[in-house]
mmCIF file of C-alpha atoms in Angstrom:
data_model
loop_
_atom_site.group_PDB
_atom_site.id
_atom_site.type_symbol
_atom_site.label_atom_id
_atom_site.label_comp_id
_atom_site.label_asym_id
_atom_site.label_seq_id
_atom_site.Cartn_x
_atom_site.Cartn_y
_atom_site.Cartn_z
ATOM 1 C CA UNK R 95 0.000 0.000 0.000
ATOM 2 C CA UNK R 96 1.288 3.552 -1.200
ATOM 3 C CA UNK R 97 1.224 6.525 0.945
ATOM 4 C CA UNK R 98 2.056 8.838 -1.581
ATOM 5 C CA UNK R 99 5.420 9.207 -0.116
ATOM 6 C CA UNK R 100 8.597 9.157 -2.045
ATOM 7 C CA UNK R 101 11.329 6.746 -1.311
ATOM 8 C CA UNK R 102 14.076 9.376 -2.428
ATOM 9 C CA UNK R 103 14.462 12.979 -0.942
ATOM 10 C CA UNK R 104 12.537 15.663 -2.894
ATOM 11 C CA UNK R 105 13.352 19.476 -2.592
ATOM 12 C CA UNK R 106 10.237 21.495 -1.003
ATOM 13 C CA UNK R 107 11.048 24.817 -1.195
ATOM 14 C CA UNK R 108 14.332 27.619 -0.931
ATOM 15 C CA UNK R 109 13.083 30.053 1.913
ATOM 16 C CA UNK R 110 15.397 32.921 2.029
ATOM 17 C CA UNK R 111 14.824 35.689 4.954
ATOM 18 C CA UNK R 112 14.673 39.660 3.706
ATOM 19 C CA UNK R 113 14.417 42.661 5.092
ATOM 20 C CA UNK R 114 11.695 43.657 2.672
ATOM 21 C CA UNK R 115 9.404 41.694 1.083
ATOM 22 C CA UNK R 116 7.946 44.462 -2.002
ATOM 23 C CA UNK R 117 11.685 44.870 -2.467
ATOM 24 C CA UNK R 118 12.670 41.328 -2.833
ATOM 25 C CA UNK R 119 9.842 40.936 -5.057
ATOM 26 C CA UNK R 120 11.078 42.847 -7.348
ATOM 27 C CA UNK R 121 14.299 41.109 -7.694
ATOM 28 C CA UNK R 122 12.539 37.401 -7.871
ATOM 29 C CA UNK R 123 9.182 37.922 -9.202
ATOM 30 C CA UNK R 124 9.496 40.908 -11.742
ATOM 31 C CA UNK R 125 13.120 40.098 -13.237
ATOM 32 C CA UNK R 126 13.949 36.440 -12.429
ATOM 33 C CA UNK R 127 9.599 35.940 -13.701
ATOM 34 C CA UNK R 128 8.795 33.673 -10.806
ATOM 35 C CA UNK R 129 4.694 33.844 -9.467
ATOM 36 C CA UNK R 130 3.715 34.958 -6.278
ATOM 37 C CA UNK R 131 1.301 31.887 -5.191
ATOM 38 C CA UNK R 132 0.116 33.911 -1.808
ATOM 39 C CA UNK R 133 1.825 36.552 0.293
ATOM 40 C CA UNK R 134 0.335 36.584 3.616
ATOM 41 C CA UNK R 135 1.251 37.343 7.553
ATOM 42 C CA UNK R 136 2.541 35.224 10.278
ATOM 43 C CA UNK R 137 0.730 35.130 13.553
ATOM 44 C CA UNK R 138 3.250 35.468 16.567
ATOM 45 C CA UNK R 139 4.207 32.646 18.086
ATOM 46 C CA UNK R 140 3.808 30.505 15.024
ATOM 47 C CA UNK R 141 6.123 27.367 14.363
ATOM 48 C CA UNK R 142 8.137 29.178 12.579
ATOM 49 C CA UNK R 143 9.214 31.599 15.354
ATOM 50 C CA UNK R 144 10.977 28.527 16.792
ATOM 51 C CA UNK R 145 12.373 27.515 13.370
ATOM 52 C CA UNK R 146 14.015 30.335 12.430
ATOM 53 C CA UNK R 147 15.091 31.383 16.344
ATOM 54 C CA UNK R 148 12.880 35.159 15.747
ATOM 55 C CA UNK R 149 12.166 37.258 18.749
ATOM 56 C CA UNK R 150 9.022 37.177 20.207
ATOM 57 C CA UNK R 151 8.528 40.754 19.068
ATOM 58 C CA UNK R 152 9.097 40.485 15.139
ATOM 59 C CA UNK R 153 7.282 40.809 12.514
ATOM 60 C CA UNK R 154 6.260 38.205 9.726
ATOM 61 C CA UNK R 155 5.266 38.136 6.425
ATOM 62 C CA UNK R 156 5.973 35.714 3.645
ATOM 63 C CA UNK R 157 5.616 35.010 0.098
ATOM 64 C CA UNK R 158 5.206 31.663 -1.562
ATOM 65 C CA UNK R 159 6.345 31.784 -5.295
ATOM 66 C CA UNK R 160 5.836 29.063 -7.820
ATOM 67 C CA UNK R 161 9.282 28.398 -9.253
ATOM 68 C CA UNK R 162 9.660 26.007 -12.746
ATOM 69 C CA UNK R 163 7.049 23.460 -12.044
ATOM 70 C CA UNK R 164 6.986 23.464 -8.356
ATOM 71 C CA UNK R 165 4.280 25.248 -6.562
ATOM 72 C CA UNK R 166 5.416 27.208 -3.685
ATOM 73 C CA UNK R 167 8.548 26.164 -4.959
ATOM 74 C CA UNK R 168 10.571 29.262 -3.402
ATOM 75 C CA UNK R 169 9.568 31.708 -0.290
ATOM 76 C CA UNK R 170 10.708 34.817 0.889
ATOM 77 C CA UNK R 171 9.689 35.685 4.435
ATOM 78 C CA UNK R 172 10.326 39.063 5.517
ATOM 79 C CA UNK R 173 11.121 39.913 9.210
ATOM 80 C CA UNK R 174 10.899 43.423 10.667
ATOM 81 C CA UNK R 175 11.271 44.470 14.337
ATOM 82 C CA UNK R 176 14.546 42.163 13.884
ATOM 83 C CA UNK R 177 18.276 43.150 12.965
ATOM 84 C CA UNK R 178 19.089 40.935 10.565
ATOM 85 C CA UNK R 179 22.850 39.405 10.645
ATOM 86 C CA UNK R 180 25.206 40.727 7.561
ATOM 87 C CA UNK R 181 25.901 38.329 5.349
ATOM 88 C CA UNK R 182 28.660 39.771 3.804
ATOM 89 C CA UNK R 183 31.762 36.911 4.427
ATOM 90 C CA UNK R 184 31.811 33.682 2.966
ATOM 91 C CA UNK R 185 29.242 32.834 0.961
ATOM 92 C CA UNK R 186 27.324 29.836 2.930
ATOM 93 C CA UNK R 187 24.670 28.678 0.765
ATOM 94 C CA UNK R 188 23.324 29.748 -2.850
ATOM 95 C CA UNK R 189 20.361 29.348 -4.831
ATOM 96 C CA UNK R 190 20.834 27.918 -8.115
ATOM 97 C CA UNK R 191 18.530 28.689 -10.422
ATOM 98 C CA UNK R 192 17.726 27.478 -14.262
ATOM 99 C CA UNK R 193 15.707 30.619 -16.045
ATOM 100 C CA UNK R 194 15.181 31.355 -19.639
ATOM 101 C CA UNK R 195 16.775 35.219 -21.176
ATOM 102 C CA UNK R 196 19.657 35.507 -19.128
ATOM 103 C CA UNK R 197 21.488 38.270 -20.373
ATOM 104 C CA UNK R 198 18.205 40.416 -20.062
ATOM 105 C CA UNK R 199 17.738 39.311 -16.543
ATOM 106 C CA UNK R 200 21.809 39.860 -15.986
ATOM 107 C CA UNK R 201 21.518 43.584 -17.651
ATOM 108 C CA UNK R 202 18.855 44.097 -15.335
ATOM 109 C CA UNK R 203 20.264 43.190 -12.008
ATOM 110 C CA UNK R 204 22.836 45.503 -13.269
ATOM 111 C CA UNK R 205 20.829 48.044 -12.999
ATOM 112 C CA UNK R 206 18.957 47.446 -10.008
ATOM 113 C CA UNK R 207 23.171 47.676 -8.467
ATOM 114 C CA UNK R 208 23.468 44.839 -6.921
ATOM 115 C CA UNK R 209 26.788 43.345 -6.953
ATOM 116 C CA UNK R 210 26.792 40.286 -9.535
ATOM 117 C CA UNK R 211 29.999 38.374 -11.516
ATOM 118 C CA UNK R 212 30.086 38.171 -15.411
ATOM 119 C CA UNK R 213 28.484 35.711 -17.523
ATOM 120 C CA UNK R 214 30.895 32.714 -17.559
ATOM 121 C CA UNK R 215 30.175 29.812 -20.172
ATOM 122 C CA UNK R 216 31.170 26.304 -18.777
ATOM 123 C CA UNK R 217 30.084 22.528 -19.941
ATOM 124 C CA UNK R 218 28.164 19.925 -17.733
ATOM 125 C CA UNK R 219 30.126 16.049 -17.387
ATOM 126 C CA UNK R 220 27.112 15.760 -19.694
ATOM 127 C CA UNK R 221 28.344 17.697 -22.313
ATOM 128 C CA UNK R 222 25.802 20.329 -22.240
ATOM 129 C CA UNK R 223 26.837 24.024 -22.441
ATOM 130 C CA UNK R 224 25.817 26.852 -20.723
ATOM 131 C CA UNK R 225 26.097 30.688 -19.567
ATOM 132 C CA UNK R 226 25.659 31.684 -15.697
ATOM 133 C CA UNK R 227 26.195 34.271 -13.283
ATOM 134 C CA UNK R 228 26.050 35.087 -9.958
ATOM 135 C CA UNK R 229 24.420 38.066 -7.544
ATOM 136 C CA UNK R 230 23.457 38.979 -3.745
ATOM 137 C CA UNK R 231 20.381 40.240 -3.326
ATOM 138 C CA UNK R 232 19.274 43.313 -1.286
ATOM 139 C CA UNK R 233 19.998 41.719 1.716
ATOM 140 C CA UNK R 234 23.237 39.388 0.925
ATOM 141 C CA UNK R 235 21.871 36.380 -0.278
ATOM 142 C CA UNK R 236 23.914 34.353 -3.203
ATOM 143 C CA UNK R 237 21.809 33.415 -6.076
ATOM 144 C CA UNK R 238 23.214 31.939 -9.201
ATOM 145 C CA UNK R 239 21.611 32.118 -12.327
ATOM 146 C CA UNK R 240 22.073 29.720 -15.382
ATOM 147 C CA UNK R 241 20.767 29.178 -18.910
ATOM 148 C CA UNK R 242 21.119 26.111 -21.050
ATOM 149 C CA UNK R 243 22.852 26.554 -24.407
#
């Protein structure tokens, strides 16, 4: 008998943690072209609080985007009320994500200034070429970008 559960891991969701949520949007929604699913507020005290060790007194919100074929796929919860820690030394963890017109999306992360590396061209083991870059976001967070060839 099947539960509908998988035997392998499966990726949920990427839930990165900004300092403002209509400003992140801009960045993931309106260049990268993901869909916002729901944006809606946390209630204080709520699980995830605990999860992601908030003071009592903060301020949720969050957005659930739809990312490639995965439905609330990618999140952004904003936290206000909160200092948020720099995350300007080593880069810890990235985002890697496929999208389709890179250079227009590169050009305009240029312009939005965020700091970003050039378009490099590489080849997978599997022999299949492509162009990506990297960027932080408003509020450090590494996200590569990459195109098939």
């Amino acid at each position: 008998m099947s539960l509908g559960i998988s035997a392998s891991p499966d990726l949920k969701r990427i839930n990165l943690i900004v300092s403002d949520l209509d400003q992140s949007l801009e960045i993931y929604r309106d260049v990268i072209g993901m869909e916002v699913f729901e944006i809606k507020n946390s209630e204080k005290g709520s699980y995830a609080y605990k999860v992601f060790n908030l003071p009592e007194d903060a301020d949720m919100r969050y957005a659930s985007l739809n990312i490639g074929s995965k439905t609330r796929g990618f999140s952004l919860t904003e936290i206000k009320n909160a200092e948020l820690p720099l995350l300007d030394g080593i880069r810890m963890t990235t985002a890697v994500i496929q999208v389709e017109g890179l250079r227009e999306i590169y050009e305009k992360i240029i312009d939005m200034n965020l700091s970003y590396t050039s378009i490099d061209q590489d080849t997978t083991p599997e022999g299949i070429t492509f162009a990506e870059f990297s960027f932080t976001d408003y509020d450090g967070h590494l996200v590569v970008l990459y195109e098939l060839k």
